[in-house]
Every structure is written in structure tokens, then in C-alpha cells.
Coordinates of C-alpha atoms in Angstrom, one line a residue:
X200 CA 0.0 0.0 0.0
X201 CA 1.5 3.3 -1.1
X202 CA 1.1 7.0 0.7
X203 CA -2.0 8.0 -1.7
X204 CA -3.8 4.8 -0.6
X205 CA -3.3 5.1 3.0
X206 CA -4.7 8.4 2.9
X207 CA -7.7 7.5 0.7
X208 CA -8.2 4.9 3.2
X209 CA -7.9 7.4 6.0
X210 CA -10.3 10.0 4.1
X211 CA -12.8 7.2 3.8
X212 CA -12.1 7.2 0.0
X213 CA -11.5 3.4 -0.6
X214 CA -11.9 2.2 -4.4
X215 CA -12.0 -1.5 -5.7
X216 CA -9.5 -2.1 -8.1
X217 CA -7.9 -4.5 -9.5
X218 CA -5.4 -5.6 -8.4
X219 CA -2.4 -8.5 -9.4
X220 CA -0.9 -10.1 -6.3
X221 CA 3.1 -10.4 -6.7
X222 CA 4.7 -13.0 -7.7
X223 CA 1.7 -13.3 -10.4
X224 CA 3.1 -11.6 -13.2
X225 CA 6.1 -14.3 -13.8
X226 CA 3.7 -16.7 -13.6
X227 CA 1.5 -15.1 -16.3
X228 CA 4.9 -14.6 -18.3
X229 CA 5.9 -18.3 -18.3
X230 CA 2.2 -19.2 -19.1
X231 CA 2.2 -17.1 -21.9
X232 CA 5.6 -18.6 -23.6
X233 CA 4.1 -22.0 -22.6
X234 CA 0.5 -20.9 -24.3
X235 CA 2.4 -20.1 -27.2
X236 CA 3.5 -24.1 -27.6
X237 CA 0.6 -26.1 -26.3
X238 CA -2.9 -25.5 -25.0
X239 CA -2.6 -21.7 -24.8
X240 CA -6.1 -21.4 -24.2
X241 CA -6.7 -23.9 -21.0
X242 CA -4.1 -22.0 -19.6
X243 CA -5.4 -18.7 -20.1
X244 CA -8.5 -19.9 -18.4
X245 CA -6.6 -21.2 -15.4
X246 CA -5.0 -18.2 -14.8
X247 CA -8.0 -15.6 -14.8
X248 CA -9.7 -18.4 -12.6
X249 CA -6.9 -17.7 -10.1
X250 CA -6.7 -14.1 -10.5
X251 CA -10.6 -14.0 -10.2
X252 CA -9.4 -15.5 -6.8
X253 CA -6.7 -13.9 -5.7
X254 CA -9.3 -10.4 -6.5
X255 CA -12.0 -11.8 -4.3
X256 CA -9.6 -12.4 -1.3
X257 CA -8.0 -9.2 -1.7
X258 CA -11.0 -7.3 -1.4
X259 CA -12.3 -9.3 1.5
X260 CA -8.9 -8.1 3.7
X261 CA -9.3 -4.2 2.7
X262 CA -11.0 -3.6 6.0
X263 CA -8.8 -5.5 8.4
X264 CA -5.9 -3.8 6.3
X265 CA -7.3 -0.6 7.0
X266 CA -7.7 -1.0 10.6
X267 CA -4.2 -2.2 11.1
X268 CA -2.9 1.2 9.5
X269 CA -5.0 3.2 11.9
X270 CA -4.0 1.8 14.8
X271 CA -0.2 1.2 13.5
X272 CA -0.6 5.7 12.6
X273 CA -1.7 5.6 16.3
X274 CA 1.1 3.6 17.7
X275 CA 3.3 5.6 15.6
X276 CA 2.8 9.0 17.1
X277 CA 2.7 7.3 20.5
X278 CA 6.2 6.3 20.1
X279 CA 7.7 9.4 18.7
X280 CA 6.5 11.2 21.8
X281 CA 7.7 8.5 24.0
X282 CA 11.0 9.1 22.1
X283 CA 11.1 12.6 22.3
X284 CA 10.0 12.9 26.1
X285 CA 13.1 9.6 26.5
X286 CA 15.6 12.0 24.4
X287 CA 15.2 15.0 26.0
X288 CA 15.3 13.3 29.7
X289 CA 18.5 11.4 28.7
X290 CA 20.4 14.2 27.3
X291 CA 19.5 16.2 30.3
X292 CA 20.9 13.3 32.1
X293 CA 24.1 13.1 29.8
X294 CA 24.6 17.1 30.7
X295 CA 25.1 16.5 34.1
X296 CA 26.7 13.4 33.8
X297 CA 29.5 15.0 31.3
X298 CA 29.5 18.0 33.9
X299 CA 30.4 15.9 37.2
X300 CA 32.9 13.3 34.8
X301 CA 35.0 17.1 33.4
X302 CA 34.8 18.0 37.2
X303 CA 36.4 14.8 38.0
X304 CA 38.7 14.2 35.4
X305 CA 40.1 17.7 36.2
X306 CA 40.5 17.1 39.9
X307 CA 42.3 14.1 39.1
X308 CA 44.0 15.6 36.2
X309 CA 45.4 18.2 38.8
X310 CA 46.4 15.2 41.2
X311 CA 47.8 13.6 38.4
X312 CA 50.1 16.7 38.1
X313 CA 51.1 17.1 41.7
X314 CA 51.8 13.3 41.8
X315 CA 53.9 13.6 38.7
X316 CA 56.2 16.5 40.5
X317 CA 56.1 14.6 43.7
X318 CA 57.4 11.4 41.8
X319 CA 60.3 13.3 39.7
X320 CA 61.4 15.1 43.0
X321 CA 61.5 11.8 44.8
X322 CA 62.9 9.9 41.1
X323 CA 65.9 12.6 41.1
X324 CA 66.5 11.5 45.0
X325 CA 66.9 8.0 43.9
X326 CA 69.2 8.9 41.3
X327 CA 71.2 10.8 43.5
X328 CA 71.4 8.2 46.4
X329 CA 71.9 5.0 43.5
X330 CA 74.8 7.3 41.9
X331 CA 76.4 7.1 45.5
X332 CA 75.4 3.8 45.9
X333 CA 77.3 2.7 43.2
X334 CA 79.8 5.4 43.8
X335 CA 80.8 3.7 47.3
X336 CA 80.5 0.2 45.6
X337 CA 82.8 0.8 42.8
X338 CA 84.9 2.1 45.8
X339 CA 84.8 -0.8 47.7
X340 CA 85.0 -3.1 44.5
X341 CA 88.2 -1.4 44.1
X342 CA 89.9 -1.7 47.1
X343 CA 88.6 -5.2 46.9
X344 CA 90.9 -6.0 44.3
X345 CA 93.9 -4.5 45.7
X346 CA 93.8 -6.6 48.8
X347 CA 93.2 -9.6 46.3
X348 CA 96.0 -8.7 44.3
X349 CA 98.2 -7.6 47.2
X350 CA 97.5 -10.9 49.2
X351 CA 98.5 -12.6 45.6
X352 CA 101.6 -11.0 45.5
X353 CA 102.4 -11.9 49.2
X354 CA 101.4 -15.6 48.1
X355 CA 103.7 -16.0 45.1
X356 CA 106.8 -14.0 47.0
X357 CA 106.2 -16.8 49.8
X358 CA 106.4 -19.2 47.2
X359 CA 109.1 -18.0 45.7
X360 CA 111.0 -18.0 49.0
X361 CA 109.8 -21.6 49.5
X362 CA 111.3 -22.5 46.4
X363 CA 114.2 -21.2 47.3
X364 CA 114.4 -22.7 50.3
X365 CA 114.0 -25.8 48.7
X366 CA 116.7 -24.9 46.0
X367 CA 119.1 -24.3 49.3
X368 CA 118.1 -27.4 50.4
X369 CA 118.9 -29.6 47.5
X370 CA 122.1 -27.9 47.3
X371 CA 123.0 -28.6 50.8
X372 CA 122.4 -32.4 49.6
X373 CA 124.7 -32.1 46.8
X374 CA 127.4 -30.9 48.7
X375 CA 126.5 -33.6 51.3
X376 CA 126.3 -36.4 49.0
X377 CA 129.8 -34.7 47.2
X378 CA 131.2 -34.7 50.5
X379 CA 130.5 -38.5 50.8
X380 CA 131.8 -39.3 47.5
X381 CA 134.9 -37.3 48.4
X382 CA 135.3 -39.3 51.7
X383 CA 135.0 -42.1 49.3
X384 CA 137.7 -41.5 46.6
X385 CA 140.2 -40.2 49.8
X386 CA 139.5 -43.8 51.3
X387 CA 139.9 -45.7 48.2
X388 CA 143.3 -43.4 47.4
X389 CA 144.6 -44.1 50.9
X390 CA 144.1 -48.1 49.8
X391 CA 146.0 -47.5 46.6
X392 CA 148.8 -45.8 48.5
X393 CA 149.6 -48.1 50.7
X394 CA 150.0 -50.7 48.0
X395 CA 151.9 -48.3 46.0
X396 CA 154.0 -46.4 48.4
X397 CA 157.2 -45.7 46.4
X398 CA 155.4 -45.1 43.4
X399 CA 152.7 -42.7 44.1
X400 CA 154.0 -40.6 47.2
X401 CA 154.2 -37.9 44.6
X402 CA 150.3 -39.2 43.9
X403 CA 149.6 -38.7 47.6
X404 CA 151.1 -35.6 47.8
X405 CA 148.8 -33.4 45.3
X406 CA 145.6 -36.2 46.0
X407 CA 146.2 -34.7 49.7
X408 CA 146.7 -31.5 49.0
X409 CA 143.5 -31.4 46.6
X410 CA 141.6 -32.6 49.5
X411 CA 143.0 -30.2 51.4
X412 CA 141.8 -27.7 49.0
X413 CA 138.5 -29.2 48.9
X414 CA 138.3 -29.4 52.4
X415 CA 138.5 -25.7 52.6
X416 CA 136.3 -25.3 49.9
X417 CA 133.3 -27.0 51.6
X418 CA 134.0 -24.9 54.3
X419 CA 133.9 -21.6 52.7
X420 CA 130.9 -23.0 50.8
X421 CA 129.0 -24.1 54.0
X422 CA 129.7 -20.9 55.8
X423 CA 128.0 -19.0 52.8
X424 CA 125.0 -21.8 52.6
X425 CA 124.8 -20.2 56.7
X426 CA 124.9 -16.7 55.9
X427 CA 122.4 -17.5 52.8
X428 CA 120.2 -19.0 55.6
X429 CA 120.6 -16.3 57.7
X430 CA 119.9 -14.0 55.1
X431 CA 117.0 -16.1 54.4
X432 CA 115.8 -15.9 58.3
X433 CA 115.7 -12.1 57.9
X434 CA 113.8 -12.4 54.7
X435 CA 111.2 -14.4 56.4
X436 CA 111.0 -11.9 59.2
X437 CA 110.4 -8.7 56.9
X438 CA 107.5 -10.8 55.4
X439 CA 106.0 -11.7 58.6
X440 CA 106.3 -8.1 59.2
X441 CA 104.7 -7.4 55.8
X442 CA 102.0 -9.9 56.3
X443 CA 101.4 -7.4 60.0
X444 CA 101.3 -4.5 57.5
X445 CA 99.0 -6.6 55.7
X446 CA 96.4 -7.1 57.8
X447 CA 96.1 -4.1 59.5
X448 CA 96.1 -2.3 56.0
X449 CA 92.9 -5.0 55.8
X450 CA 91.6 -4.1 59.6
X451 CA 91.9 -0.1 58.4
X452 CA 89.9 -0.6 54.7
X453 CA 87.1 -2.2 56.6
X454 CA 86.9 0.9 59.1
X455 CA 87.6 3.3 55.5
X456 CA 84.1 1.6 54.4
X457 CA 82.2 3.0 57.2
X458 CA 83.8 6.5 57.0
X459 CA 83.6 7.8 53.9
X460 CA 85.8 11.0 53.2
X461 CA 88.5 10.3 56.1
X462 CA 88.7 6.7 54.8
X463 CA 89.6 7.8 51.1
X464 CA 92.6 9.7 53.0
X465 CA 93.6 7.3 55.1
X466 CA 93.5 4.6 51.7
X467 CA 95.3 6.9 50.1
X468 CA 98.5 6.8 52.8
X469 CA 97.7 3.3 53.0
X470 CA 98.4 2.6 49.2
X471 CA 101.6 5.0 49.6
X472 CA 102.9 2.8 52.7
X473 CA 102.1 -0.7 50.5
X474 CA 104.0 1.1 47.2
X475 CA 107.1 1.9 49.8
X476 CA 106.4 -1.3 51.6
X477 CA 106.4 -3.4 48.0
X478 CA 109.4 -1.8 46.2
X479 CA 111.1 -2.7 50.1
X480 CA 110.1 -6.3 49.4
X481 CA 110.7 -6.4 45.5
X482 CA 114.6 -5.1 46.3
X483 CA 115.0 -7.7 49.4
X484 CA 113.8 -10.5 47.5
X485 CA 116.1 -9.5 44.3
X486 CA 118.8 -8.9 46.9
X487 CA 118.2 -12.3 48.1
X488 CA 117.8 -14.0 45.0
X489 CA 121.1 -12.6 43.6
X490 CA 122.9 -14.0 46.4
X491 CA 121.1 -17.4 46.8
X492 CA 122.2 -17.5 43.1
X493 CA 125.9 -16.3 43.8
X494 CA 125.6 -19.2 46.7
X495 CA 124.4 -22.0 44.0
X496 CA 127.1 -21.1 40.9
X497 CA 129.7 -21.1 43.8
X498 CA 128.4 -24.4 45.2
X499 CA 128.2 -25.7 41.4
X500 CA 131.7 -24.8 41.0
X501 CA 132.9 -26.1 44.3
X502 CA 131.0 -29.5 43.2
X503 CA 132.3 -29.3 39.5
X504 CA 136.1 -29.1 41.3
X505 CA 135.2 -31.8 43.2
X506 CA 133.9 -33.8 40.8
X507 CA 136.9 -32.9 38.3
X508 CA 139.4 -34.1 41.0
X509 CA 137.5 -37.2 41.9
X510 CA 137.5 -37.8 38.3
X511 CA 141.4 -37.7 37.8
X512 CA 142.4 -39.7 40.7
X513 CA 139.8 -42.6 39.7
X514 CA 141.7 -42.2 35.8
X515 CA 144.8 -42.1 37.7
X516 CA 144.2 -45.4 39.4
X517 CA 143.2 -47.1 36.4
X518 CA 146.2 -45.9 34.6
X519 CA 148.5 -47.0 37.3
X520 CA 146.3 -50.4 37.2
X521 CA 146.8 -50.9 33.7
X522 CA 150.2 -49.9 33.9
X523 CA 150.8 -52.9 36.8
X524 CA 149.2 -55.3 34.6
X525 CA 151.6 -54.6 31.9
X526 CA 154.2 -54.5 33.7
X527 CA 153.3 -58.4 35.2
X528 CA 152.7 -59.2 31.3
X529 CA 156.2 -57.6 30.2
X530 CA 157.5 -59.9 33.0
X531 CA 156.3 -63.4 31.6
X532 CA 157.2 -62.1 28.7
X533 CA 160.9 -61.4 29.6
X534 CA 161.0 -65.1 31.7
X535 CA 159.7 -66.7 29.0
X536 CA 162.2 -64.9 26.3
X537 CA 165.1 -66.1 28.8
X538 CA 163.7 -69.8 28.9
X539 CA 164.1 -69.6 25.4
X540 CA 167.4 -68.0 25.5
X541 CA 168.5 -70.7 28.2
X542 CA 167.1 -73.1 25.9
X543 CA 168.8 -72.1 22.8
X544 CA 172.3 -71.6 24.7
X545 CA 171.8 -75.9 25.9
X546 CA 171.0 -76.2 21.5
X547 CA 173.9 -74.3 20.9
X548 CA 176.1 -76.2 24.0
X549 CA 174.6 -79.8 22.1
X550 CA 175.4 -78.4 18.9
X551 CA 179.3 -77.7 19.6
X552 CA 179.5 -80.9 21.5
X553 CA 178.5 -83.2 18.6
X554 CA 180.6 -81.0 16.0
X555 CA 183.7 -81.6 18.5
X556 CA 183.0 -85.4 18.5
X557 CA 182.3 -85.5 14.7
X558 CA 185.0 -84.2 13.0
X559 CA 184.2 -85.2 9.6
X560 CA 180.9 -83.5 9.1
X561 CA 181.8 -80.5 11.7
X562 CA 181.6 -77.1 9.3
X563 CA 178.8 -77.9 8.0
X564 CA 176.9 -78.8 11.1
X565 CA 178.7 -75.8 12.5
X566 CA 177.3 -73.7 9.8
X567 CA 173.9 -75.0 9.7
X568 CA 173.1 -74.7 13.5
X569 CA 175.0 -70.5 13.5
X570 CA 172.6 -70.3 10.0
X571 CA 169.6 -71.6 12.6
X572 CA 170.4 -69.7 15.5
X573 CA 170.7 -66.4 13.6
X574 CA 167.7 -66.4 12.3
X575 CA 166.1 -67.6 15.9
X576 CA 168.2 -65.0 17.5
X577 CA 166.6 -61.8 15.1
X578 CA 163.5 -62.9 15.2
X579 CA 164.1 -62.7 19.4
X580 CA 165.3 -59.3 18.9
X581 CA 162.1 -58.2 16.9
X582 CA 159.8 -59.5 19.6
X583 CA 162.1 -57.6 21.9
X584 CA 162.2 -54.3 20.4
X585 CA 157.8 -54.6 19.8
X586 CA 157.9 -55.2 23.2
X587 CA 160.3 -52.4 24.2
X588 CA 158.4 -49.8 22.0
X589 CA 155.0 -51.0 23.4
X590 CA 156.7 -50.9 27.0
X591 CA 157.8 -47.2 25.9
X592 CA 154.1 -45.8 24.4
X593 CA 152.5 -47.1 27.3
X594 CA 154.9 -45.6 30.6
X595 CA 155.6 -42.8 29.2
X596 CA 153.6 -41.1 32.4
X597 CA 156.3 -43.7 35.0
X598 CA 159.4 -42.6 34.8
X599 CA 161.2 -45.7 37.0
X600 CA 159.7 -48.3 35.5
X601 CA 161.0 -48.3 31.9
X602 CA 164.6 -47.8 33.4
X603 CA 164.2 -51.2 34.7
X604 CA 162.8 -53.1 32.1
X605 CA 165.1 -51.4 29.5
X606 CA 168.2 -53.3 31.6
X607 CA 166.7 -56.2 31.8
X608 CA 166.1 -56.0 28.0
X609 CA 169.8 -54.7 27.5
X610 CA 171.0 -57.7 29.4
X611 CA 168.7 -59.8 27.8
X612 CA 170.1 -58.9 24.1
X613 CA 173.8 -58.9 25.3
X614 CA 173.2 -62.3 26.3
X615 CA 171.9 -63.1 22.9
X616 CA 174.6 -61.4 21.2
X617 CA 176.8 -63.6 23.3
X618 CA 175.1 -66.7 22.5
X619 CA 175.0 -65.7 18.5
X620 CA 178.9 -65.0 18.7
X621 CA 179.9 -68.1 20.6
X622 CA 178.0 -69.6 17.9

């Protein structure tokens, strides 16, 4: 129903028309293209039948319809003043609510404000007391470290002197154990000696003075090993006295924490006092080093002597003990050259007897047995002078000994020239 018909039907001015209900006119359309194939006319018929219909019922609801648009103008105007009396109460409403909500936003706004000052006065405060915080921390952080490092370097110099200690130690056993092996080599030269006493008195002589010298030595290097002790003993004290220092340097940073300005002052002389008190410690133990090391080379040295004169004497005896055994050889080999001399002499005794008795084949027996006992009696002197160079090479260092075996060599060959001209 458009605007023109509800107010006809409000004027009273209601007319009957006809009227298609929707949805018909497809119908009609599809009829008509289905009219145009088969039974166009049946169908036509149908359809008016149903619009005859749709007419009658139409016109039977016109008066319910128009009722319903009376009461729904009614209803209509009802609710607009409903609305208007609902909008004007609720934007009164709104008015005063918006008022009291800007009071109250302000008022906080302007707490807001004072809090926000309040908090940045009380935000710088923090800041302030955290940089001091800090400040004192990286104070104490600091002087931390410096006792750390300090007590560090008072650990390693205690090692070090340890070491040493131990270094003095070992070196005293060196000297102990050289002193044995000295005591050792003097005993075992005393033995030799007495078996050779008119050989080695000269021996004796420098072996006794070397141990005289050693002696001495050991002594000198004993009494310095005591005066590096010493030395050492006073070391130890200035760093019991440095580990006092210590402490109380420790005792006065703790009271330097709770006082803040006096401590930084007192820190300050403290540090000065540990500088003075470390280059004191750093020249003591370099002072003390440089002898402990002048104490070991000397020791070394000493030893080395020792060691070098131990060393001679034990090639000395085995020289003189090779010498003895060649001399005992040269000795079987000079009885046994004289058996055959005494041997040849009885040949050459045998020889003349039977050329005396046989005086028919005399000269040329004579002259075989001289031919024979010439050549016997070179080959004897080769042996001899081998032997006598040999003897010669060998004791060159004993002078007595090749005087002796030279006469008994001279005899020796003077008895063989003898022999070879009796012959």
C-alpha cells in the first residue's frame, strides 16, 4: 500500500481495483511462452480463474488492512513522543553526567600533576642516592681487588721464597752427597797408596793437598749456605712483618668503608705505605735471589772441582792399574824370552859338543846350527824391540819403570849377542 492509498483509506475514499498479487506476473509470463507451444487457451483460463481468486480475497482483507494502518498511525505517534520525552530526559541526564565526569577528570587531572612533580622530586632523590650507591661500591669493589691482588703477590713472594728454600736445600744435599763421594775417593786413594808407596808418594802428595783444597772449599761453601740462611731468616721476618702491615692495611679498609671522606685519605697513605712497603720487598727478594744465586754457581763450582778431582784420581788409578798389569805381562814375557834363550844356549852347548866329536861333518853342522840360530836369534830381537816400544808408548807417564825393564832388555840382548857370537 503506497502513501496516496493510506490516505484515501484514512479519508474514507476506498476504491476497488484490480489488483495483481506479486509474484503473479512471472507466472503469467511463463504461461504465456508456454501458451504459445501447447494448450494456450486452458491456460489462459486457469490463470484468470486464479486471479478471479486472488481479487475476491483481496478485497475481502481491505478492511482488516485498513484497521491495522490506523491503529499502527496511532502507535506511531505514541512512540515518537515516547522518544522525544526519552531524548530529552537522557540528554539532560548526559549534561550532568558529562559536567560531574569534566569535574572529575580535572580534579584528578590536577592530582595527576602534583603526583607527577612529587614522583620526579623523589625519582631525582633515587638517582642521586643509586649514583652514590654505586659510587661507594665501585669504591669498595676497588679496594677489593687490591687486597686480592696484594695478598696474591704476598702468596707468590712466599712461594718463591719456598722454592728457594728448597733450592738451598737440594744444594746442601749435593754438597753432602759430594762430600761422601769425596770421603769415598780419599779412602779408596789411601788403599792404593799403601799398595803403591814408592810409586805414588808424589800421587799422595797433590791427592792430599787437593783434599785439602776441597776441604777448605766445603767450608767456605758451607759458611756461605749459613749466611744465605741467615739471610734467608731475615727475609722471612720482613715478610712476617709485611703480612702485620697486611692485615692491618685490611683491619683499616674495613673501618675506611664505614667512614667515607677520612677513609679515602687514610686509603690513600695506606696505598703509599704498601708502594714503599712493595718496592722494600721487591729489592729484598732480588737482593736475596742474587745472592742465593751467587751461593748455588759457587756451590756448582765447588761440586764441578770436586767432581773434576775425583774424576782424575779414579783415571789415575786405572792408569796406574793398567800400567801394573803390563808390567806383570812384560814380566812373563821377559821369563819366557830367557827360557828360550836358556834353551837355545843348551842347543847351541849340544850343537858344539856333537861337532867336536864329529869331525868329519863338523863345518857344515857348524854352519847349519850359527845359520839356525841367527835367524832364531833376530827374530828374538824383533819380539824384543815390539815389546820395548809398546813398554815405551805405554809408561811414558812412569818414569822408574821403563829404566828397569830397558836393563833387563839390554841384558837380555847382550846375552843373545853372546850366544850368536859363541856360535
Amino acid at each position: 500500500m503506497t502513501g496516496a492509498d493510506a490516505d484515501g483509506v484514512r479519508g474514507g475514499n476506498i476504491q476497488a481495483s484490480l489488483c495483481i498479487a506479486p509474484g503473479v506476473a512471472p507466472a503469467l509470463e511463463l504461461s504465456a511462452e508456454k501458451g504459445e507451444a501447447t494448450n494456450h487457451g486452458t491456460q489462459l483460463k486457469a490463470l484468470n480463474e486464479q486471479l478471479a481468486a486472488a481479487n475476491i480475497s483481496y478485497r475481502l482483507n481491505i478492511p482488516r488492512l485498513q484497521a491495522g494502518a490506523v491503529r499502527l498511525g496511532g502507535a506511531a505517534n505514541r512512540c515518537k513522543r515516547d522518544v522525544a520525552d526519552a531524548l530529552s530526559r537522557h540528554g539532560e541526564s548526559l549534561t550532568s553526567d558529562c559536567a560531574k565526569l569534566l569535574a572529575t577528570f580535572q580534579a584528578q587531572r590536577s592530582r595527576q600533576e602534583a603526583l607527577e612533580d612529587e614522583n620526579q622530586g623523589l625519582q631525582s632523590e633515587v638517582d642521586d642516592l643509586e649514583r652514590r650507591a654505586r659510587a661507594e661500591v665501585a669504591e669498595v669493589q676497588r679496594l677489593k681487588k687490591e687486597l686480592e691482588r696484594k695478598s696474591e703477590l704476598y702468596e707468590e713472594i712466599k712461594a718463591a721464597f719456598d722454592e728457594e728454600r728448597e733450592n738451598l736445600e737440594k744444594a746442601q744435599q749435593e754438597s753432602r752427597k759430594a762430600n761422601s763421594k769425596l770421603q769415598e775417593a780419599t779412602g779408596r786413594l789411601t788403599e792404593t797408596e799403601e799398595e803403591l808407596q814408592r810409586r805414588l808418594r808424589e800421587e799422595k802428595k797433590r791427592a792430599g793437598d787437593a783434599e785439602g783444597d776441597l776441604k777448605r772449599q766445603l767450608e767456605a761453601a758451607q759458611s756461605r749456605v749459613q749466611r744465605a740462611e741467615e739471610k734467608w731468616a731475615a727475609s722471612e721476618s720482613q715478610l712476617r712483618g709485611v703480612e702485620v702491615t697486611l692485615r692491618d692495611a685490611l683491619w683499616v679498609h674495613e673501618e675506611r668503608v664505614r667512614e667515607r671522606e677520612t677513609e679515602r685519605q687514610e686509603a690513600e697513605a695506606a696505598i703509599a705505605r704498601e708502594r714503599d712497603w712493595k718496592e722494600e720487598e721487591m729489592r729484598a727478594r732480588k737482593e736475596a735471589e742474587e745472592k742465593v744465586k751467587a751461593a748455588e754457581e759457587r756451590a756448582q763450582v765447588e761440586i764441578s772441582r770436586a767432581a773434576k778431582a775425583v774424576q782424575v784420581a779414579k783415571e789415575r788409578q786405572l792408569e796406574i792399574d793398567a800400567q801394573a798389569a803390563e808390567v806383570a805381562a812384560l814380566r812373563e814375557k821377559t821369563s819366557s824370552l830367557e827360557e828360550d834363550v836358556a834353551s837355545l844356549r843348551q842347543k847351541m852347548n849340544e850343537e858344539s859338543a856333537k861337532a867336536a866329536s864329529d869331525k868329519r861333518t863338523g863345518v857344515a853342522i857348524e854352519r847349519c846350527s850359527a845359520a839356525k840360530l841367527r835367524t832364531q836369534v833376530t827374530q828374538l830381537e824383533g819380539k824384543i824391540k815390539e815389546q820395548r816400544n809398546v813398554h815405551k808408548a805405554r809408561c811414558a807417564q812412569a818414569p822408574e819403570w821403563p829404566r828397569y825393564h830397558e836393563n833387563r832388555l839390554g841384558s837380555f840382548t847382550t846375552s843373545c849377542c853372546l850366544a850368536q857370537t859363541n856360535a
